[in-house]
Coordinates of C-alpha atoms and ligand atoms in Angstrom, one line a residue:
X677 CA 120.6 80.0 124.0
X678 CA 123.3 77.6 122.8
X679 CA 123.9 78.0 119.1
X680 CA 125.0 76.1 116.0
X681 CA 127.5 73.3 116.4
X682 CA 128.3 74.1 120.0
X683 CA 130.7 71.1 120.0
X684 CA 132.4 72.3 116.9
X685 CA 131.8 69.1 115.0
X686 CA 132.5 69.3 111.3
X687 CA 130.4 66.5 109.7
X688 CA 127.0 65.0 110.2
X689 CA 128.7 61.7 111.2
X690 CA 130.6 63.5 113.9
X691 CA 127.7 65.7 114.8
X692 CA 125.3 62.9 115.5
X693 CA 127.9 60.8 117.2
X694 CA 128.7 63.8 119.4
X695 CA 125.1 64.3 120.2
X696 CA 124.7 60.7 121.1
X697 CA 127.9 60.1 123.0
X698 CA 128.9 63.4 124.5
X699 CA 125.4 64.6 125.2
X700 CA 126.0 67.9 123.5
X701 CA 122.7 69.7 124.2
X702 CA 121.6 71.8 121.3
X703 CA 122.2 72.1 117.6
X704 CA 120.7 74.6 115.1
X705 CA 121.0 76.1 111.8
X706 CA 119.5 79.4 111.0
X707 CA 119.1 81.9 108.1
X708 CA 122.1 83.8 106.9
X709 CA 121.5 86.4 109.5
X710 CA 124.3 88.9 108.9
X711 CA 124.4 89.9 112.5
X712 CA 124.6 86.4 113.9
X713 CA 128.1 85.3 114.4
X714 CA 127.0 81.6 114.5
X715 CA 127.9 79.7 111.5
X716 CA 125.2 78.0 109.4
X717 CA 125.4 74.3 109.7
X718 CA 126.5 72.8 106.5
X719 CA 126.6 69.1 106.4
X720 CA 126.5 66.2 103.9
X721 CA 123.3 64.3 104.6
X722 CA 124.6 61.5 102.4
X723 CA 126.7 60.4 105.3
X724 CA 123.7 60.1 107.7
X725 CA 122.9 56.4 107.1
X726 CA 126.2 55.4 108.5
X727 CA 125.1 56.3 112.0
X728 CA 123.9 53.2 114.0
X729 CA 120.0 53.4 114.1
X730 CA 118.6 54.1 117.5
X731 CA 115.6 52.1 116.6
X732 CA 114.5 49.8 113.7
X733 CA 113.7 51.9 110.7
X734 CA 111.9 50.9 107.5
X735 CA 114.8 50.3 105.1
X736 CA 113.2 52.8 102.7
X737 CA 113.8 55.4 105.4
X738 CA 117.2 54.3 106.6
X739 CA 118.6 53.9 103.2
X740 CA 118.3 57.3 101.5
X741 CA 119.7 57.8 98.0
X742 CA 121.6 61.0 97.3
X743 CA 119.8 63.0 94.6
X744 CA 121.3 64.7 91.6
X745 CA 120.0 67.8 90.0
X746 CA 121.0 69.7 86.8
X747 CA 124.2 71.8 87.0
X748 CA 122.1 74.9 86.6
X749 CA 120.2 74.2 89.9
X750 CA 121.0 77.0 92.3
X751 CA 120.3 75.5 95.7
X752 CA 123.3 73.8 97.3
X753 CA 123.1 70.7 99.4
X754 CA 122.0 70.5 103.0
X755 CA 122.7 74.2 103.8
X756 CA 119.7 74.5 106.0
X757 CA 119.8 71.2 107.8
X758 CA 120.1 70.5 111.5
X759 CA 120.3 67.0 113.1
X760 CA 119.3 66.5 116.7
X761 CA 118.7 63.5 118.8
X762 CA 115.6 64.3 121.0
X763 CA 113.4 67.1 119.6
X764 CA 113.3 69.7 117.0
X765 CA 111.5 72.8 115.9
X766 CA 111.7 74.3 112.4
X767 CA 110.2 77.6 111.3
X768 CA 110.8 80.7 109.2
X769 CA 112.3 82.4 112.2
X770 CA 115.3 81.2 114.1
X771 CA 114.3 83.1 117.2
X772 CA 110.9 81.5 117.2
X773 CA 112.4 78.1 116.7
X774 CA 114.6 78.9 119.7
X775 CA 111.5 79.7 121.8
X776 CA 110.2 76.2 121.0
X777 CA 113.4 74.5 121.8
X778 CA 113.5 76.4 125.1
X779 CA 110.2 74.6 126.0
X780 CA 111.4 71.3 124.8
X781 CA 114.6 71.5 126.8
X782 CA 112.6 72.4 129.9
X783 CA 110.7 69.1 129.5
X784 CA 107.7 70.5 127.6
X785 CA 106.1 68.5 124.9
X786 CA 105.8 69.4 121.2
X787 CA 102.5 71.2 121.8
X788 CA 104.0 73.4 124.5
X789 CA 106.8 74.1 122.1
X790 CA 104.6 74.7 119.1
X791 CA 102.4 77.2 121.0
X792 CA 105.5 79.0 122.2
X793 CA 106.7 79.1 118.6
X794 CA 103.4 80.4 117.3
X795 CA 103.3 83.4 119.7
X796 CA 107.0 84.1 119.1
X797 CA 106.5 84.2 115.4
X798 CA 103.8 86.9 115.9
X799 CA 106.7 89.0 117.2
X800 CA 109.7 88.0 115.1
X801 CA 108.0 87.3 111.7
X802 CA 105.2 89.8 111.6
X803 CA 104.6 89.4 107.9
X804 CA 102.9 86.1 108.5
X805 CA 103.4 84.9 112.1
X806 CA 100.3 86.4 113.8
X807 CA 97.7 86.8 116.4
X808 CA 95.5 88.7 113.9
X809 CA 95.1 85.8 111.5
X810 CA 94.3 82.1 111.7
X811 CA 95.5 78.6 110.8
X812 CA 95.5 74.9 111.2
X813 CA 97.2 72.4 113.4
X814 CA 97.6 68.6 112.9
X815 CA 98.8 66.6 115.8
X816 CA 100.1 63.1 116.3
X817 CA 100.4 62.3 120.0
X818 CA 102.8 59.8 121.6
X819 CA 99.9 57.5 122.5
X820 CA 98.9 57.3 118.8
X821 CA 95.9 59.7 119.0
X822 CA 95.6 62.2 116.3
X823 CA 93.9 65.6 116.2
X824 CA 93.2 68.4 113.7
X825 CA 92.5 71.9 115.0
X826 CA 90.8 74.4 112.6
X827 CA 91.4 77.9 113.9
X828 CA 90.6 79.5 110.6
X829 CA 89.1 83.0 110.6
X830 CA 85.4 83.3 110.0
X831 CA 83.4 85.9 108.1
X832 CA 82.0 88.6 110.4
X833 CA 78.2 88.5 111.0
X834 CA 77.7 91.6 108.9
X835 CA 79.5 90.0 105.9
X836 CA 77.4 89.5 102.7
X837 CA 77.9 87.5 99.5
X838 CA 78.6 90.5 97.3
X839 CA 80.3 92.8 99.8
X840 CA 83.4 93.3 97.6
X841 CA 81.5 94.2 94.4
X842 CA 81.1 97.8 93.4
X843 CA 77.8 99.3 92.1
X844 CA 78.5 97.9 88.7
X845 CA 79.0 94.4 89.9
X846 CA 82.8 94.6 89.4
X847 CA 85.1 93.0 92.0
X848 CA 87.1 95.6 94.0
X849 CA 90.3 95.1 95.9
X850 CA 88.6 95.6 99.3
X851 CA 88.9 91.9 100.0
X852 CA 92.7 92.4 99.9
X853 CA 93.5 95.8 101.3
X854 CA 92.1 97.7 104.2
X855 CA 89.7 97.2 107.1
X856 CA 87.0 95.3 105.3
X857 CA 89.4 92.5 104.2
X858 CA 89.7 90.8 107.6
X859 CA 88.0 87.7 108.9
X860 CA 87.5 87.3 112.6
X861 CA 91.0 86.2 113.9
X862 CA 91.3 82.6 115.2
X863 CA 95.0 82.3 116.1
X864 CA 94.8 83.1 119.8
X865 CA 91.9 80.9 120.4
X866 CA 93.4 78.1 118.4
X867 CA 96.8 78.1 120.1
X868 CA 95.3 78.4 123.5
X869 CA 92.9 75.4 122.7
X870 CA 95.8 73.3 121.5
X871 CA 97.8 74.0 124.7
X872 CA 94.8 73.4 127.0
X873 CA 94.0 70.1 125.4
X874 CA 97.4 68.6 124.6
X875 CA 100.1 70.7 126.3
X876 CA 101.6 70.3 129.7
X877 CA 102.7 73.9 130.5
X878 CA 100.6 77.1 131.2
X879 CA 99.9 79.7 128.6
X880 CA 101.9 82.2 130.7
X881 CA 105.0 79.9 130.6
X882 CA 104.9 79.2 126.9
X883 CA 104.3 82.9 126.1
X884 CA 107.3 84.1 128.0
X885 CA 109.7 84.1 125.0
X886 CA 107.2 86.0 122.8
X887 CA 106.6 88.6 125.6
X888 CA 110.3 88.9 126.1
X889 CA 111.0 89.4 122.4
X890 CA 108.2 92.0 122.1
X891 CA 109.1 93.9 125.3
X892 CA 112.9 93.9 125.1
X893 CA 113.1 93.7 121.4
X894 CA 115.3 91.8 119.0
X895 CA 117.7 92.7 116.3
X896 CA 116.2 92.9 112.8
X897 CA 118.0 90.4 110.6
X898 CA 118.5 90.6 106.8
X899 CA 115.4 88.4 106.2
X900 CA 113.1 90.6 108.2
X901 CA 114.6 93.8 106.8
X902 CA 114.0 92.6 103.3
X903 CA 110.5 91.6 104.1
X904 CA 109.7 95.1 105.5
X905 CA 111.3 96.7 102.5
X906 CA 109.2 94.6 100.3
X907 CA 105.9 95.5 101.8
X908 CA 104.0 98.5 100.4
X909 CA 100.7 97.6 101.9
X910 CA 101.7 98.1 105.6
X911 CA 103.1 101.6 104.8
X912 CA 99.6 103.0 104.4
X913 CA 98.5 102.1 107.9
X914 CA 99.3 102.8 111.5
X915 CA 102.0 100.0 111.8
X916 CA 104.1 102.1 109.5
X917 CA 105.2 104.2 112.5
X918 CA 107.0 101.1 113.9
X919 CA 108.2 99.4 110.7
X920 CA 109.0 102.6 108.7
X921 CA 110.2 105.1 111.3
X922 CA 110.7 108.5 109.6
X923 CA 109.2 106.9 106.4
X924 CA 112.2 104.6 106.0
X925 CA 112.0 100.8 106.4
X926 CA 113.8 99.3 109.4
X927 CA 117.2 98.1 108.4
X928 CA 119.3 95.1 109.3
X929 CA 120.8 95.6 112.7
X930 CA 118.1 97.8 114.2
X931 CA 116.5 96.7 117.4
X932 CA 112.8 96.3 117.0
X933 CA 110.8 96.8 120.3
X934 CA 107.0 96.3 120.2
X935 CA 105.6 97.6 123.5
X936 CA 102.0 97.6 122.4
X937 CA 102.3 94.0 121.2
X938 CA 104.0 93.1 124.5
X939 CA 101.0 94.5 126.4
X940 CA 98.6 92.5 124.2
X941 CA 100.6 89.3 124.8
X942 CA 100.6 90.0 128.5
X943 CA 96.9 90.3 128.5
X944 CA 96.5 86.9 126.7
X945 CA 99.1 85.3 129.0
X946 CA 97.1 86.5 132.0
X947 CA 93.6 85.9 130.9
X948 CA 93.8 83.3 128.1
X949 CA 91.8 83.9 125.0
X950 CA 89.5 86.3 126.9
X951 CA 92.4 88.7 127.0
X952 CA 92.2 89.0 123.3
X953 CA 88.5 88.4 122.4
X954 CA 87.2 90.6 125.2
X955 CA 88.5 93.6 127.2
X956 CA 90.8 96.3 126.0
X957 CA 92.4 94.4 123.1
X958 CA 89.0 93.6 121.6
X959 CA 87.9 97.2 122.2
X960 CA 91.1 98.4 120.3
X961 CA 90.4 96.0 117.4
X962 CA 86.8 97.1 117.1
X963 CA 87.8 100.8 117.4
X964 CA 90.3 100.1 114.5
X965 CA 87.5 98.6 112.5
X966 CA 85.3 101.6 113.1
X967 CA 88.0 104.0 112.1
X968 CA 88.5 102.3 108.7
X969 CA 85.0 101.1 107.7
X970 CA 85.5 97.5 108.9
X971 CA 82.7 95.3 110.2
X972 CA 84.2 93.1 112.9
X973 CA 82.2 93.6 116.2
X974 CA 82.8 92.7 119.8
X975 CA 80.1 90.0 119.3
X976 CA 82.1 88.5 116.4
X977 CA 85.1 88.4 118.6
X978 CA 83.5 86.9 121.6
X979 CA 81.7 84.3 119.5
X980 CA 84.9 83.0 117.8
X981 CA 85.7 79.3 118.5
X982 CA 88.1 76.9 116.9
X983 CA 86.7 73.7 115.5
X984 CA 88.2 70.3 116.3
X985 CA 88.1 68.1 113.2
X986 CA 89.1 64.6 112.4
X987 CA 92.4 64.6 110.5
X988 CA 92.3 63.0 107.1
X989 CA 93.9 59.5 107.2
X990 CA 95.1 58.5 103.9
X991 CA 97.8 56.2 102.6
X992 CA 100.5 56.4 100.0
X993 CA 102.6 53.3 99.1
X994 CA 102.3 51.9 102.7
X995 CA 102.9 55.2 104.5
X996 CA 100.1 57.0 106.3
X997 CA 99.2 60.6 105.7
X998 CA 97.6 62.6 108.5
X999 CA 96.3 65.8 106.9
X1000 CA 94.0 68.8 107.4
X1001 CA 90.4 68.3 106.4
X1002 CA 88.1 71.2 105.3
X1003 CA 87.7 74.0 105.9
X1004 CA 91.2 73.6 104.4
X1005 CA 91.4 72.0 101.0
X1006 CA 94.9 70.9 101.7
X1007 CA 94.5 67.4 103.0
X1008 CA 91.8 66.3 100.5
X1009 CA 93.7 67.7 97.5
X1010 CA 97.0 66.2 98.6
X1011 CA 95.4 62.8 99.3
X1012 CA 93.6 62.9 96.0
X1013 CA 96.8 63.7 94.0
X1014 CA 98.8 61.1 95.8
X1015 CA 96.1 58.5 95.3
X1016 CA 96.2 59.1 91.6
X1017 CA 100.0 58.9 91.5
X1018 CA 100.0 55.7 93.5
X1019 CA 98.2 54.0 90.5
X1020 CA 101.5 53.9 88.8
X1021 CA 103.2 51.0 90.6
X1022 CA 106.7 52.3 89.8
X1023 CA 107.5 55.9 90.3
X1024 CA 109.3 57.5 87.3
X1025 CA 112.8 59.0 87.9
X1026 CA 112.8 62.3 89.7
X1027 CA 112.9 65.2 87.4
X1028 CA 112.1 63.2 84.3
X1029 CA 109.4 64.3 81.8
X1030 CA 107.4 61.2 82.7
X1031 CA 107.5 62.0 86.4
X1032 CA 106.5 65.7 85.9
X1033 CA 103.8 64.7 83.5
X1034 CA 102.2 62.4 86.0
X1035 CA 102.6 64.8 88.9
X1036 CA 101.1 67.7 86.9
X1037 CA 98.2 65.7 85.6
X1038 CA 97.4 64.4 89.1
X1039 CA 97.5 67.9 90.6
X1040 CA 95.4 69.3 87.8
X1041 CA 92.6 66.8 88.4
X1042 CA 92.7 67.1 92.2
X1043 CA 92.5 70.9 91.9
X1044 CA 89.5 70.8 89.6
X1045 CA 87.7 69.1 92.5
X1046 CA 89.2 71.4 95.0
X1047 CA 88.0 74.5 93.3
X1048 CA 84.5 73.3 92.7
X1049 CA 83.6 70.9 95.6
X1050 CA 85.3 72.0 98.8
X1051 CA 84.4 74.7 101.3
X1052 CA 83.5 75.1 105.0
X1053 CA 81.8 71.8 105.9
X1054 CA 79.7 73.5 108.5
X1055 CA 77.9 75.4 105.7
X1056 CA 78.0 73.2 102.6
X1057 CA 78.1 69.4 102.1
X1058 CA 81.6 68.3 101.2
X1059 CA 82.1 64.9 99.5
X1060 CA 85.3 64.2 101.5
X1061 CA 85.2 60.4 101.6
X1062 CA 84.4 60.2 97.9
X1063 CA 87.3 62.5 96.9
X1064 CA 89.9 60.6 98.9
X1065 CA 88.7 57.1 97.9
X1066 CA 91.2 54.9 96.0
X1067 CA 88.5 53.9 93.6
X1068 CA 87.9 57.5 92.7
X1069 CA 91.6 58.0 92.1
X1070 CA 91.5 55.0 89.7
X1071 CA 88.7 56.7 87.7
X1072 CA 90.7 59.9 87.4
X1073 CA 93.9 58.0 86.6
X1074 CA 92.0 56.4 83.7
X1075 CA 91.6 59.9 82.2
X1076 CA 95.3 60.6 82.0
X1077 CA 96.9 60.1 78.6
X1078 CA 100.5 58.9 79.4
X1079 CA 101.8 60.9 76.4
X1080 CA 99.6 64.1 76.3
X1081 CA 98.5 66.8 78.6
X1082 CA 94.7 67.2 78.9
X1083 CA 93.5 70.8 78.8
X1084 CA 91.6 71.9 81.9
X1085 CA 88.0 72.6 80.7
X1086 CA 88.1 76.1 79.4
X1087 CA 86.9 78.7 81.9
X1088 CA 87.3 82.4 81.4
X1089 CA 90.2 83.4 83.5
X1090 CA 92.1 86.6 83.5
X1091 CA 95.0 85.2 85.3
X1092 CA 97.8 84.2 83.0
X1093 CA 100.4 83.1 85.6
X1094 CA 100.7 82.7 89.3
X1095 CA 100.8 86.2 90.8
X1096 CA 104.0 87.1 92.5
X1097 CA 102.4 87.8 95.8
X1098 CA 105.1 87.6 98.5
X1099 CA 104.9 84.8 101.0
X1100 CA 102.7 85.7 104.0
X1101 CA 101.8 82.4 105.4
X1102 CA 104.3 80.4 107.5
X1103 CA 104.5 76.8 108.6
X1104 CA 106.3 75.2 111.5
X1105 CA 107.0 71.7 112.4
X1106 CA 107.9 70.4 115.9
X1107 CA 108.7 67.0 117.4
X1108 CA 109.6 66.1 121.0
X1109 CA 111.4 63.3 122.8
X1110 CA 108.2 61.8 124.0
X1111 CA 106.9 60.9 120.5
X1112 CA 104.5 63.8 119.9
X1113 CA 104.5 65.7 116.6
X1114 CA 102.9 69.0 115.6
X1115 CA 102.4 70.4 112.1
X1116 CA 101.1 73.9 112.1
X1117 CA 100.4 76.5 109.3
X1118 CA 99.3 80.0 110.1
X1119 CA 98.6 83.0 108.0
X1120 CA 97.6 86.6 107.5
X1121 CA 97.0 85.6 103.8
X1122 CA 98.5 88.3 101.7
X1123 CA 101.4 90.7 102.1
X1124 CA 101.4 91.7 105.7
X1125 CA 97.7 90.8 105.8
X1126 CA 95.3 93.6 105.0
X1127 CA 98.0 96.1 106.0
X1128 CA 95.8 97.2 108.9
X1129 CA 97.5 97.4 112.3
X1130 CA 95.5 97.6 115.4
X1131 CA 96.3 100.8 117.1
X1132 CA 97.4 100.4 120.7
X1133 CA 97.4 96.6 120.5
X1134 CA 100.3 96.4 118.1
X1135 CA 99.4 93.7 115.5
X1136 CA 98.4 93.3 111.9
X1137 CA 95.1 92.0 110.8
X1138 CA 94.6 89.3 108.1
X1139 CA 93.0 89.8 104.6
X1140 CA 91.7 86.3 104.6
X1141 CA 88.3 87.3 103.2
X1142 CA 90.0 87.1 99.8
X1143 CA 90.1 83.3 100.1
X1144 CA 86.4 83.2 99.7
X1145 CA 85.1 83.3 96.1
X1146 CA 84.4 87.0 96.5
X1147 CA 82.8 86.7 93.0
X1148 CA 82.4 83.0 92.2
X1149 CA 84.1 82.3 88.9
X1150 CA 86.5 85.2 89.1
X1151 CA 90.1 84.4 90.1
X1152 CA 91.2 85.5 93.6
X1153 CA 94.6 86.8 94.6
X1154 CA 96.2 83.4 93.9
X1155 CA 94.5 82.9 90.5
X1156 CA 92.2 80.3 92.0
X1157 CA 88.9 80.2 90.2
X1158 CA 86.4 78.9 92.8
X1159 CA 82.7 78.3 92.9
X1160 CA 79.5 79.1 94.6
X1161 CA 80.1 76.7 97.5
X1162 CA 82.9 79.0 98.7
X1163 CA 80.8 82.2 98.5
X1164 CA 80.8 84.5 101.5
X1165 CA 78.3 83.9 104.3
X1166 CA 78.4 85.3 107.8
X1167 CA 80.2 82.9 110.3
X1168 CA 81.6 80.8 107.4
X1169 CA 85.3 79.8 107.1
X1170 CA 86.9 80.7 103.8
X1171 CA 88.4 77.7 101.9
X1172 CA 92.1 77.4 102.5
X1173 CA 95.0 75.5 100.9
X1174 CA 97.0 75.2 104.1
X1175 CA 98.3 71.7 104.4
X1176 CA 100.0 70.9 107.7
X1177 CA 100.8 67.2 107.4
X1178 CA 102.4 64.3 109.3
X1179 CA 103.5 61.2 107.5
X1180 CA 103.8 57.9 109.4
X1181 CA 106.0 55.0 108.3
X1182 CA 104.8 51.5 107.9
X1183 CA 105.4 50.9 111.7
X1184 CA 103.1 53.9 112.4
X1185 CA 106.0 56.0 113.7
X1186 CA 106.3 59.6 112.7
X1187 CA 108.5 59.9 109.6
X1188 CA 107.8 63.4 108.4
X1189 CA 106.3 66.6 109.7
X1190 CA 105.8 69.0 106.9
X1191 CA 103.8 72.0 105.6
X1192 CA 104.2 75.2 103.7
X1193 CA 103.3 78.7 102.7
X1194 CA 102.5 79.9 99.2
X1195 CA 98.7 79.9 98.6
X1196 CA 97.8 77.0 96.3
X1197 CA 101.4 76.0 95.9
X1198 CA 101.3 74.9 99.5
X1199 CA 99.5 71.7 98.4
X1200 CA 101.7 70.9 95.5
X1201 CA 104.9 71.8 97.3
X1202 CA 104.1 69.8 100.4
X1203 CA 103.1 66.8 98.2
X1204 CA 106.4 67.0 96.3
X1205 CA 108.5 66.9 99.5
X1206 CA 106.6 63.7 100.4
X1207 CA 107.0 62.3 97.0
X1208 CA 110.7 63.0 97.1
X1209 CA 111.1 61.2 100.4
X1210 CA 108.9 58.2 99.6
X1211 CA 109.2 57.7 95.8
X1212 CA 112.7 59.0 95.3
X1213 CA 114.2 58.1 98.7
X1214 CA 115.8 61.5 99.0
X1215 CA 117.3 62.8 102.2
X1216 CA 115.1 65.6 103.6
X1217 CA 117.8 68.2 102.6
X1218 CA 117.5 67.0 99.0
X1219 CA 113.8 66.6 99.1
X1220 CA 113.5 70.2 100.2
X1221 CA 116.0 71.7 97.7
X1222 CA 114.7 69.6 94.8
X1223 CA 113.2 71.8 92.1
X1224 CA 109.4 72.2 92.3
X1225 CA 106.5 72.4 89.9
X1226 CA 102.9 73.5 90.3
X1227 CA 99.6 73.0 88.6
X1228 CA 96.3 74.2 89.9
X1229 CA 93.9 73.5 87.0
X1230 CA 93.4 77.1 86.3
X1231 CA 95.3 78.9 85.0
X1232 CA 96.0 75.9 82.8
X1233 CA 99.8 76.1 83.0
X1234 CA 102.6 74.0 84.5
X1235 CA 104.8 76.4 86.6
X1236 CA 108.4 75.2 87.2
X1237 CA 111.4 76.5 89.0
X1238 CA 113.9 77.9 86.6
X1239 CA 117.2 76.1 86.4
X1240 CA 115.9 73.0 88.1
X1241 CA 115.0 70.9 85.0
X1242 CA 117.1 69.7 82.1
X1243 CA 116.1 71.6 78.8
X1244 CA 115.4 68.3 77.2
X1245 CA 112.8 67.5 79.9
X1246 CA 111.1 70.9 79.4
X1247 CA 111.1 70.3 75.6
X1248 CA 109.4 66.9 76.1
X1249 CA 106.8 68.5 78.4
X1250 CA 106.0 71.2 75.8
X1251 CA 105.8 68.5 73.1
X1252 CA 103.2 66.7 75.3
X1253 CA 101.1 69.8 75.3
X1254 CA 101.9 71.4 78.6
X1255 CA 102.0 75.2 78.7
X1256 CA 105.1 75.9 80.8
X1257 CA 105.7 78.9 82.9
X1258 CA 109.0 79.5 84.7
X1259 CA 109.2 81.0 88.1
X1260 CA 112.2 81.7 90.2
X1261 CA 111.0 80.0 93.4
X1262 CA 108.0 78.1 94.5
X1263 CA 106.7 77.5 98.0
X1264 CA 108.1 78.0 101.5
X1265 CA 108.3 74.7 103.4
X1266 CA 109.7 73.8 106.8
X1267 CA 110.0 70.1 107.6
X1268 CA 111.4 67.5 110.0
X1269 CA 112.2 63.9 109.2
X1270 CA 113.1 61.0 111.3
X1271 CA 116.7 59.8 110.5
X1272 CA 118.8 57.1 112.1
X1273 CA 119.6 58.4 115.6
X1274 CA 117.2 61.3 115.7
X1275 CA 115.7 64.0 113.5
X1276 CA 116.7 66.1 110.6
X1277 CA 115.1 69.5 110.4
X1278 CA 115.3 71.6 107.3
X1279 CA 114.0 75.2 106.9
X1280 CA 113.2 76.5 103.5
X1281 CA 116.4 76.8 101.4
X1282 CA 114.6 79.4 99.2
X1283 CA 113.8 81.6 102.1
X1284 CA 115.1 82.0 105.7
X1285 CA 114.4 80.4 109.0
X1286 CA 115.8 78.2 111.8
X1287 CA 115.9 74.5 112.5
X1288 CA 116.8 74.1 116.2
X1289 CA 117.0 70.9 118.1
X1290 CA 118.5 69.3 121.2
Ligands
DON1408 O1 94.6 79.8 103.4 C1 95.1 79.9 102.3 O2 95.1 79.1 101.4 C2 95.8 81.2 102.0 N1 95.3 82.2 102.8 C3 97.3 81.0 102.1 C4 98.0 82.2 101.7 C5 99.5 82.0 101.5 O3 100.0 81.0 101.7 C6 100.2 83.3 101.2 N2 101.6 83.2 101.2 N3 102.4 82.5 101.0

């Protein structure tokens, strides 16, 4: 593995020039891993437009405008950026991004790399990277075809509408913690399907980095150590033996070896999805269920199949959005919000009260639809085309008072603010030299999933059942108040907010590959990176570090990142009637953007990760 700035180039100008002229093979930036001697790449993206473009770019893309944020804003410029000429992978784990880059350098395409990355994340980022959960993948292939793969978990056959209510009809926490909280995992089936359809390498080849990392181990870095320290849920279950040896969390610098997980990965590499959904791994999962009162059966596992969906195609100011359709709400809600915002012909200045008012009012309206009208389309009718129609956006735009917030219709909600559930979803973005792009989000849902670890097979299970309306009208873990259409039914997919997205420029070239973790803030955070790039013409580094806001209709409050907005802006918003709620950090995003001469990859500056390219 060649690491950051192998040519020792100090600036982005020099870096890209070196990549182009000297053929320097790899660049990367990674989280401040205290054990890793490699320096984090720190570059000034403002210099990037000076590089001669390799191909004609829309001037709106080539000519980025450096952004300015309040003095109080804590995130420095471009600290998590990497520039590369040919291909790039960005994720919350530098080791997993390296696995993807390994495939890219061997001539694999973005799908080969993404699948390698997905399995590696299950080893190196076990809080969210997974084989016991599910997710969504949006693809834009070099020949212009697009695809959307829904490998969301499904409710087991024995699931019932009221399975999480106690005898008094009160919602319990069993949709969040323990064996009953898991949907039937879709990750292995989804990754294998993507590879079989769009990859060029074998499952065995792309899984080698993951198997190596599990079998030989890797050194726990400060990010993983802090994630382990921060999880209480996993302590109560069998995985505690591995992650809390002698009752103490693994510390930075420890080597983490996962022999059981390595055996499971070997079984998948050898037999494909059958190695997970049948045979000894499936038997172990079902035995685990039976030990803890769970309901997933061998039949549930062998019946699991991903769904191939048609990606949402929407437009925003001449750019094309390829986004995830239901069973995720992500694409519809983003498209609806952006359609409303597009009604203003001129974007307001970034960070201004006018801009935040418009953004919040648009999110608020789109979330009202999201919470009441979206669900698994295989079970309930979903008015997808209506919701993303420009004419519908116009009718919603008409309801926005330019000077006043509109209260969300009052619904009894016990949630007063977004819960501080740690991030346990993860997004990765990959592009290759051939012109393919993959945007993938995967999750266990809550903190280390349900906490349940499959004995003998070495992986955590999701607690995705909480994404159903376990009791329609009652807020879930993310404060989302959802309706009957998302009630539990056997075989149904729970509504998601995951929003893997690809943005094309006016020449239909990939501009941006982006997506996030953070429950409902996934939708609003991903949208804001897109807005920052298109409306405010920010570099990707600035678009990612820019302070974020969130509104999800209920609770009826506008959450904002502390220190990111001028006090006078916040005063104006209050005067307009917004109920403001500060939060330290919102959303965990990993993105790649086309820049002159190649790609800029940026991992979440509020978290940790690695952007690795060649
Ligand atoms: O699918 C969803 O919308 C949720 N299960 C995502 C959860 C999440 O992003 C949690 N952490 N950041």
